[in-house]
Amino acid sequence: MRDDVKPGLLRAPRATRPALPILLTGLFTVALLAVAGLIVLENYQTALKEGEARALSSAHVVAAHLEWMIEASDQALRRIGTEVRDRPIDGSPGLAADLSRAVGQLPAGFQYSLLDDTGVVRFSSAGGNASGNASDNHSERAYFSSLRDGQELSFTRLLDNDLAGKPSFTVARRIERDGIFRGIASITIPNESLDGFWASMGLGPNSTILIIKDDGWLMARRPATTRPIDLSTTAWYPMTRQMPSGFYHSPVSPIDGHARIVAFWKVSGWPLIALAAIARQEVLDQFWRNLFSDTLVMLPLMALLVLGAFWINRLLYRTAVRNEELEQAVERNRFLLREIHHRVKNNLQAVLALVRLQALPVEARDDMARRIAAMIAVHEQIYQNDQFEQVEVAPYATKLITDIASGYETPVVLDLRLQALTVDREQALPLGMIINEVVSNSFKYAFAGRQSGRLSVELREDGDNLNLVIRDDGPGIEAFGRAGGMGSKLIANFVKQLGGQFTTRNDGGAVFSLEVPRVKAPQAAA
């Protein structure tokens, strides 16, 4: 019974879709998204760092501007003090003219005033002679009292100066003569003086600049606020106690609720702190615009990548289907060749059975049976090993020799030294028939009537040739020659067919030597 697959039972093509392109595309997409995410995160952090640097630089600029403004105001206050040091502080027209000349040209909106030792306003640039008593004004009482009690310079909070009539802060300096308090000179700076400076910085519509006192009270802000504000409770204010400058990400402003990057810079030589606060949204707007434009470019590329992957997957699937069909065709051809050789073997076995049934001389019948068996063996070797272009010589020759030896009762020692070689199928049968004839002759003539014997067969490759040497320990060539004509003719014809040459000689028995050019079969496709 054979278990070969029948033609009708061959597998139908079942190509599977290749997963590698999809897997690689998925991995590449994940890697690309991860890299893109890292780039986006890096750009996001870079945008914030640029915002921090810009806010800190702006705070420095505000501090420098404020330093110049305070220096100029203080110089004007000192000149006022010098002018009135030996004169009575009153509202005389001469004093007003001298004060105007001493102060010089102040920035637009700045107002200066002169108060006597009781807090009465003796002169104000806002309206020439003015009346009023700072010591009775609740909002100004604090800074007047501190100057009267010996403080040299004082700064008011935003909206502390009710006499100004609009949001402002005041810089006031004590006037004394011979250690005696004479009065106060002050300059009031309107909050709106920050507007033009803020606009020139181009920080964004929701940005702001501030001036605060060292104690945290707000002095000026753009945009202006309508109430005094203590900023010493904010999260960033403690940082001003530890370093001359810095920044802080404020999630919500205590004044207007905006999230900003707040940078501060202490004003050199004055108890003042300048701040610049840039809205986080304005800092990140350019980042989001860049991200949007990059996304518009990346999305089509990602789509093309995915489509390309599916297209390649489809092509690979089609190729896999074709390869499967080709493999099925190759397998079917193998099956057909296997079936052909198997049927040839079966036919030869039928012929062998018929030969054995014929009323022929025993020797002639056995010789013919062995020759047919040699032909059967080569076809069996071919279909059992699916070697349709080449044949392994060693197992084929071993089977031939052992089958011949089993047909005789003489216990012969077989010494088989067969190199693992493959030859073209056209060489296999003639080589097997030669081995069959020589070995059969040895068993018939060299070992006849003996209790034991030794037969050696050597097959090896020598360069581009095959060498076959068969040696027995019988009486020699004379006994071998009694084979008659058929065996010798067959050997001669098969050697001629192989394009080789052979010799026989005596050397402790009969020695048969054959040398033929080896024809290497082409390697079958895996």
mmCIF file with all atom_site columns, N, CA and C in Angstrom, residues 74 77 113-119 134-135 140-156 170-177 179-187 213 270:
data_model
loop_
_atom_site.group_PDB
_atom_site.id
_atom_site.type_symbol
_atom_site.label_atom_id
_atom_site.label_alt_id
_atom_site.label_comp_id
_atom_site.label_asym_id
_atom_site.label_entity_id
_atom_site.label_seq_id
_atom_site.pdbx_PDB_ins_code
_atom_site.Cartn_x
_atom_site.Cartn_y
_atom_site.Cartn_z
_atom_site.occupancy
_atom_site.B_iso_or_equiv
_atom_site.pdbx_formal_charge
_atom_site.auth_seq_id
_atom_site.auth_comp_id
_atom_site.auth_asym_id
_atom_site.auth_atom_id
_atom_site.pdbx_PDB_model_num
ATOM 1   N N  . ASP A 1 74  ? 13.762 112.182 41.202 1.00 0.00 ? 74  ASP A N  1
ATOM 2   C CA . ASP A 1 74  ? 14.488 112.492 42.423 1.00 0.00 ? 74  ASP A CA 1
ATOM 3   C C  . ASP A 1 74  ? 15.389 113.708 42.230 1.00 0.00 ? 74  ASP A C  1
ATOM 4   N N  . LEU A 1 77  ? 13.198 116.673 42.515 1.00 0.00 ? 77  LEU A N  1
ATOM 5   C CA . LEU A 1 77  ? 12.830 116.922 43.914 1.00 0.00 ? 77  LEU A CA 1
ATOM 6   C C  . LEU A 1 77  ? 13.992 117.545 44.677 1.00 0.00 ? 77  LEU A C  1
ATOM 7   N N  . SER A 1 113 ? 4.530  119.192 43.367 1.00 0.00 ? 113 SER A N  1
ATOM 8   C CA . SER A 1 113 ? 3.834  119.949 44.404 1.00 0.00 ? 113 SER A CA 1
ATOM 9   C C  . SER A 1 113 ? 4.810  120.298 45.515 1.00 0.00 ? 113 SER A C  1
ATOM 10  N N  . LEU A 1 114 ? 4.428  121.322 46.274 1.00 0.00 ? 114 LEU A N  1
ATOM 11  C CA . LEU A 1 114 ? 5.220  121.752 47.416 1.00 0.00 ? 114 LEU A CA 1
ATOM 12  C C  . LEU A 1 114 ? 4.298  121.879 48.612 1.00 0.00 ? 114 LEU A C  1
ATOM 13  N N  . LEU A 1 115 ? 4.596  121.196 49.700 1.00 0.00 ? 115 LEU A N  1
ATOM 14  C CA . LEU A 1 115 ? 3.796  121.215 50.909 1.00 0.00 ? 115 LEU A CA 1
ATOM 15  C C  . LEU A 1 115 ? 4.634  121.813 52.039 1.00 0.00 ? 115 LEU A C  1
ATOM 16  N N  . ASP A 1 116 ? 3.975  122.580 52.918 1.00 0.00 ? 116 ASP A N  1
ATOM 17  C CA . ASP A 1 116 ? 4.711  123.148 54.051 1.00 0.00 ? 116 ASP A CA 1
ATOM 18  C C  . ASP A 1 116 ? 4.767  122.130 55.188 1.00 0.00 ? 116 ASP A C  1
ATOM 19  N N  . ASP A 1 117 ? 5.296  122.572 56.327 1.00 0.00 ? 117 ASP A N  1
ATOM 20  C CA . ASP A 1 117 ? 5.513  121.628 57.411 1.00 0.00 ? 117 ASP A CA 1
ATOM 21  C C  . ASP A 1 117 ? 4.241  121.172 58.100 1.00 0.00 ? 117 ASP A C  1
ATOM 22  N N  . THR A 1 118 ? 3.109  121.794 57.750 1.00 0.00 ? 118 THR A N  1
ATOM 23  C CA . THR A 1 118 ? 1.832  121.363 58.327 1.00 0.00 ? 118 THR A CA 1
ATOM 24  C C  . THR A 1 118 ? 1.057  120.486 57.370 1.00 0.00 ? 118 THR A C  1
ATOM 25  N N  . GLY A 1 119 ? 1.605  120.268 56.169 1.00 0.00 ? 119 GLY A N  1
ATOM 26  C CA . GLY A 1 119 ? 0.936  119.434 55.186 1.00 0.00 ? 119 GLY A CA 1
ATOM 27  C C  . GLY A 1 119 ? 0.061  120.203 54.225 1.00 0.00 ? 119 GLY A C  1
ATOM 28  N N  . ALA A 1 134 ? -2.390 117.788 53.433 1.00 0.00 ? 134 ALA A N  1
ATOM 29  C CA . ALA A 1 134 ? -2.099 116.362 53.302 1.00 0.00 ? 134 ALA A CA 1
ATOM 30  C C  . ALA A 1 134 ? -2.228 115.637 54.611 1.00 0.00 ? 134 ALA A C  1
ATOM 31  N N  . SER A 1 135 ? -1.995 116.359 55.714 1.00 0.00 ? 135 SER A N  1
ATOM 32  C CA . SER A 1 135 ? -2.079 115.684 57.011 1.00 0.00 ? 135 SER A CA 1
ATOM 33  C C  . SER A 1 135 ? -3.494 115.342 57.372 1.00 0.00 ? 135 SER A C  1
ATOM 34  N N  . GLU A 1 140 ? -3.107 110.274 51.989 1.00 0.00 ? 140 GLU A N  1
ATOM 35  C CA . GLU A 1 140 ? -1.746 110.775 51.920 1.00 0.00 ? 140 GLU A CA 1
ATOM 36  C C  . GLU A 1 140 ? -1.106 110.891 53.296 1.00 0.00 ? 140 GLU A C  1
ATOM 37  N N  . ARG A 1 141 ? -1.880 110.660 54.336 1.00 0.00 ? 141 ARG A N  1
ATOM 38  C CA . ARG A 1 141 ? -1.385 110.868 55.690 1.00 0.00 ? 141 ARG A CA 1
ATOM 39  C C  . ARG A 1 141 ? -0.160 109.999 55.987 1.00 0.00 ? 141 ARG A C  1
ATOM 40  N N  . ALA A 1 142 ? -0.157 108.780 55.487 1.00 0.00 ? 142 ALA A N  1
ATOM 41  C CA . ALA A 1 142 ? 0.924  107.851 55.808 1.00 0.00 ? 142 ALA A CA 1
ATOM 42  C C  . ALA A 1 142 ? 2.256  108.348 55.278 1.00 0.00 ? 142 ALA A C  1
ATOM 43  N N  . TYR A 1 143 ? 2.340  108.710 54.006 1.00 0.00 ? 143 TYR A N  1
ATOM 44  C CA . TYR A 1 143 ? 3.643  109.098 53.462 1.00 0.00 ? 143 TYR A CA 1
ATOM 45  C C  . TYR A 1 143 ? 4.066  110.455 54.022 1.00 0.00 ? 143 TYR A C  1
ATOM 46  N N  . PHE A 1 144 ? 3.102  111.398 54.296 1.00 0.00 ? 144 PHE A N  1
ATOM 47  C CA . PHE A 1 144 ? 3.465  112.688 54.897 1.00 0.00 ? 144 PHE A CA 1
ATOM 48  C C  . PHE A 1 144 ? 4.043  112.485 56.289 1.00 0.00 ? 144 PHE A C  1
ATOM 49  N N  . SER A 1 145 ? 3.395  111.625 57.048 1.00 0.00 ? 145 SER A N  1
ATOM 50  C CA . SER A 1 145 ? 3.858  111.376 58.415 1.00 0.00 ? 145 SER A CA 1
ATOM 51  C C  . SER A 1 145 ? 5.248  110.770 58.426 1.00 0.00 ? 145 SER A C  1
ATOM 52  N N  . SER A 1 146 ? 5.492  109.814 57.510 1.00 0.00 ? 146 SER A N  1
ATOM 53  C CA . SER A 1 146 ? 6.801  109.168 57.499 1.00 0.00 ? 146 SER A CA 1
ATOM 54  C C  . SER A 1 146 ? 7.903  110.136 57.134 1.00 0.00 ? 146 SER A C  1
ATOM 55  N N  . LEU A 1 147 ? 7.649  111.055 56.215 1.00 0.00 ? 147 LEU A N  1
ATOM 56  C CA . LEU A 1 147 ? 8.648  112.045 55.835 1.00 0.00 ? 147 LEU A CA 1
ATOM 57  C C  . LEU A 1 147 ? 8.851  113.073 56.949 1.00 0.00 ? 147 LEU A C  1
ATOM 58  N N  . ARG A 1 148 ? 7.744  113.477 57.578 1.00 0.00 ? 148 ARG A N  1
ATOM 59  C CA . ARG A 1 148 ? 7.851  114.442 58.683 1.00 0.00 ? 148 ARG A CA 1
ATOM 60  C C  . ARG A 1 148 ? 8.644  113.855 59.844 1.00 0.00 ? 148 ARG A C  1
ATOM 61  N N  . ASP A 1 149 ? 8.518  112.514 59.989 1.00 0.00 ? 149 ASP A N  1
ATOM 62  C CA . ASP A 1 149 ? 9.203  111.857 61.114 1.00 0.00 ? 149 ASP A CA 1
ATOM 63  C C  . ASP A 1 149 ? 10.654 111.521 60.803 1.00 0.00 ? 149 ASP A C  1
ATOM 64  N N  . GLY A 1 150 ? 11.154 111.902 59.639 1.00 0.00 ? 150 GLY A N  1
ATOM 65  C CA . GLY A 1 150 ? 12.579 111.732 59.374 1.00 0.00 ? 150 GLY A CA 1
ATOM 66  C C  . GLY A 1 150 ? 12.942 110.928 58.139 1.00 0.00 ? 150 GLY A C  1
ATOM 67  N N  . GLN A 1 151 ? 11.987 110.240 57.486 1.00 0.00 ? 151 GLN A N  1
ATOM 68  C CA . GLN A 1 151 ? 12.304 109.465 56.288 1.00 0.00 ? 151 GLN A CA 1
ATOM 69  C C  . GLN A 1 151 ? 12.666 110.414 55.153 1.00 0.00 ? 151 GLN A C  1
ATOM 70  N N  . GLU A 1 152 ? 13.683 110.086 54.379 1.00 0.00 ? 152 GLU A N  1
ATOM 71  C CA . GLU A 1 152 ? 14.152 110.972 53.316 1.00 0.00 ? 152 GLU A CA 1
ATOM 72  C C  . GLU A 1 152 ? 13.263 110.939 52.086 1.00 0.00 ? 152 GLU A C  1
ATOM 73  N N  . LEU A 1 153 ? 12.850 109.732 51.683 1.00 0.00 ? 153 LEU A N  1
ATOM 74  C CA . LEU A 1 153 ? 12.111 109.574 50.425 1.00 0.00 ? 153 LEU A CA 1
ATOM 75  C C  . LEU A 1 153 ? 10.983 108.587 50.641 1.00 0.00 ? 153 LEU A C  1
ATOM 76  N N  . SER A 1 154 ? 9.881  108.818 49.978 1.00 0.00 ? 154 SER A N  1
ATOM 77  C CA . SER A 1 154 ? 8.730  107.933 50.146 1.00 0.00 ? 154 SER A CA 1
ATOM 78  C C  . SER A 1 154 ? 8.026  107.754 48.808 1.00 0.00 ? 154 SER A C  1
ATOM 79  N N  . PHE A 1 155 ? 7.457  106.559 48.634 1.00 0.00 ? 155 PHE A N  1
ATOM 80  C CA . PHE A 1 155 ? 6.667  106.243 47.436 1.00 0.00 ? 155 PHE A CA 1
ATOM 81  C C  . PHE A 1 155 ? 5.257  105.865 47.890 1.00 0.00 ? 155 PHE A C  1
ATOM 82  N N  . THR A 1 156 ? 4.263  106.373 47.221 1.00 0.00 ? 156 THR A N  1
ATOM 83  C CA . THR A 1 156 ? 2.893  106.034 47.573 1.00 0.00 ? 156 THR A CA 1
ATOM 84  C C  . THR A 1 156 ? 2.418  104.856 46.749 1.00 0.00 ? 156 THR A C  1
ATOM 85  N N  . THR A 1 170 ? 2.996  108.696 43.758 1.00 0.00 ? 170 THR A N  1
ATOM 86  C CA . THR A 1 170 ? 3.765  109.894 44.090 1.00 0.00 ? 170 THR A CA 1
ATOM 87  C C  . THR A 1 170 ? 5.115  109.518 44.663 1.00 0.00 ? 170 THR A C  1
ATOM 88  N N  . VAL A 1 171 ? 6.131  110.305 44.235 1.00 0.00 ? 171 VAL A N  1
ATOM 89  C CA . VAL A 1 171 ? 7.469  110.219 44.803 1.00 0.00 ? 171 VAL A CA 1
ATOM 90  C C  . VAL A 1 171 ? 7.674  111.506 45.601 1.00 0.00 ? 171 VAL A C  1
ATOM 91  N N  . ALA A 1 172 ? 7.890  111.405 46.904 1.00 0.00 ? 172 ALA A N  1
ATOM 92  C CA . ALA A 1 172 ? 7.999  112.601 47.759 1.00 0.00 ? 172 ALA A CA 1
ATOM 93  C C  . ALA A 1 172 ? 9.308  112.581 48.516 1.00 0.00 ? 172 ALA A C  1
ATOM 94  N N  . ARG A 1 173 ? 9.906  113.809 48.683 1.00 0.00 ? 173 ARG A N  1
ATOM 95  C CA . ARG A 1 173 ? 11.178 113.932 49.390 1.00 0.00 ? 173 ARG A CA 1
ATOM 96  C C  . ARG A 1 173 ? 11.039 114.978 50.492 1.00 0.00 ? 173 ARG A C  1
ATOM 97  N N  . ARG A 1 174 ? 11.629 114.694 51.626 1.00 0.00 ? 174 ARG A N  1
ATOM 98  C CA . ARG A 1 174 ? 11.621 115.584 52.804 1.00 0.00 ? 174 ARG A CA 1
ATOM 99  C C  . ARG A 1 174 ? 12.505 116.809 52.532 1.00 0.00 ? 174 ARG A C  1
ATOM 100 N N  . ILE A 1 175 ? 12.009 118.020 52.957 1.00 0.00 ? 175 ILE A N  1
ATOM 101 C CA . ILE A 1 175 ? 12.792 119.250 52.891 1.00 0.00 ? 175 ILE A CA 1
ATOM 102 C C  . ILE A 1 175 ? 13.073 119.705 54.322 1.00 0.00 ? 175 ILE A C  1
ATOM 103 N N  . GLU A 1 176 ? 14.354 119.964 54.595 1.00 0.00 ? 176 GLU A N  1
ATOM 104 C CA . GLU A 1 176 ? 14.693 120.414 55.935 1.00 0.00 ? 176 GLU A CA 1
ATOM 105 C C  . GLU A 1 176 ? 15.798 121.479 55.856 1.00 0.00 ? 176 GLU A C  1
ATOM 106 N N  . ARG A 1 177 ? 15.932 122.245 56.939 1.00 0.00 ? 177 ARG A N  1
ATOM 107 C CA . ARG A 1 177 ? 17.014 123.225 57.037 1.00 0.00 ? 177 ARG A CA 1
ATOM 108 C C  . ARG A 1 177 ? 17.546 123.177 58.452 1.00 0.00 ? 177 ARG A C  1
ATOM 109 N N  . GLY A 1 179 ? 18.423 120.623 60.006 1.00 0.00 ? 179 GLY A N  1
ATOM 110 C CA . GLY A 1 179 ? 17.812 119.516 60.713 1.00 0.00 ? 179 GLY A CA 1
ATOM 111 C C  . GLY A 1 179 ? 16.374 119.736 61.092 1.00 0.00 ? 179 GLY A C  1
ATOM 112 N N  . ILE A 1 180 ? 15.813 120.876 60.663 1.00 0.00 ? 180 ILE A N  1
ATOM 113 C CA . ILE A 1 180 ? 14.427 121.174 61.008 1.00 0.00 ? 180 ILE A CA 1
ATOM 114 C C  . ILE A 1 180 ? 13.552 120.902 59.781 1.00 0.00 ? 180 ILE A C  1
ATOM 115 N N  . PHE A 1 181 ? 12.460 120.174 59.994 1.00 0.00 ? 181 PHE A N  1
ATOM 116 C CA . PHE A 1 181 ? 11.530 119.816 58.921 1.00 0.00 ? 181 PHE A CA 1
ATOM 117 C C  . PHE A 1 181 ? 10.857 121.070 58.393 1.00 0.00 ? 181 PHE A C  1
ATOM 118 N N  . ARG A 1 182 ? 10.987 121.301 57.054 1.00 0.00 ? 182 ARG A N  1
ATOM 119 C CA . ARG A 1 182 ? 10.390 122.484 56.444 1.00 0.00 ? 182 ARG A CA 1
ATOM 120 C C  . ARG A 1 182 ? 9.159  122.164 55.610 1.00 0.00 ? 182 ARG A C  1
ATOM 121 N N  . GLY A 1 183 ? 9.129  120.950 55.049 1.00 0.00 ? 183 GLY A N  1
ATOM 122 C CA . GLY A 1 183 ? 8.008  120.600 54.187 1.00 0.00 ? 183 GLY A CA 1
ATOM 123 C C  . GLY A 1 183 ? 8.357  119.421 53.288 1.00 0.00 ? 183 GLY A C  1
ATOM 124 N N  . ILE A 1 184 ? 7.578  119.262 52.228 1.00 0.00 ? 184 ILE A N  1
ATOM 125 C CA . ILE A 1 184 ? 7.728  118.112 51.327 1.00 0.00 ? 184 ILE A CA 1
ATOM 126 C C  . ILE A 1 184 ? 7.619  118.572 49.879 1.00 0.00 ? 184 ILE A C  1
ATOM 127 N N  . ALA A 1 185 ? 8.529  118.054 49.055 1.00 0.00 ? 185 ALA A N  1
ATOM 128 C CA . ALA A 1 185 ? 8.421  118.231 47.607 1.00 0.00 ? 185 ALA A CA 1
ATOM 129 C C  . ALA A 1 185 ? 8.022  116.890 47.021 1.00 0.00 ? 185 ALA A C  1
ATOM 130 N N  . SER A 1 186 ? 7.066  116.878 46.120 1.00 0.00 ? 186 SER A N  1
ATOM 131 C CA . SER A 1 186 ? 6.581  115.605 45.558 1.00 0.00 ? 186 SER A CA 1
ATOM 132 C C  . SER A 1 186 ? 6.356  115.726 44.066 1.00 0.00 ? 186 SER A C  1
ATOM 133 N N  . ILE A 1 187 ? 6.499  114.610 43.417 1.00 0.00 ? 187 ILE A N  1
ATOM 134 C CA . ILE A 1 187 ? 6.171  114.501 41.987 1.00 0.00 ? 187 ILE A CA 1
ATOM 135 C C  . ILE A 1 187 ? 5.187  113.352 41.838 1.00 0.00 ? 187 ILE A C  1
ATOM 136 N N  . LYS A 1 213 ? 6.009  98.359  45.077 1.00 0.00 ? 213 LYS A N  1
ATOM 137 C CA . LYS A 1 213 ? 6.935  98.725  46.137 1.00 0.00 ? 213 LYS A CA 1
ATOM 138 C C  . LYS A 1 213 ? 7.591  97.460  46.695 1.00 0.00 ? 213 LYS A C  1
ATOM 139 N N  . TRP A 1 270 ? 16.820 101.419 44.322 1.00 0.00 ? 270 TRP A N  1
ATOM 140 C CA . TRP A 1 270 ? 15.519 101.906 44.781 1.00 0.00 ? 270 TRP A CA 1
ATOM 141 C C  . TRP A 1 270 ? 14.704 100.719 45.322 1.00 0.00 ? 270 TRP A C  1
#
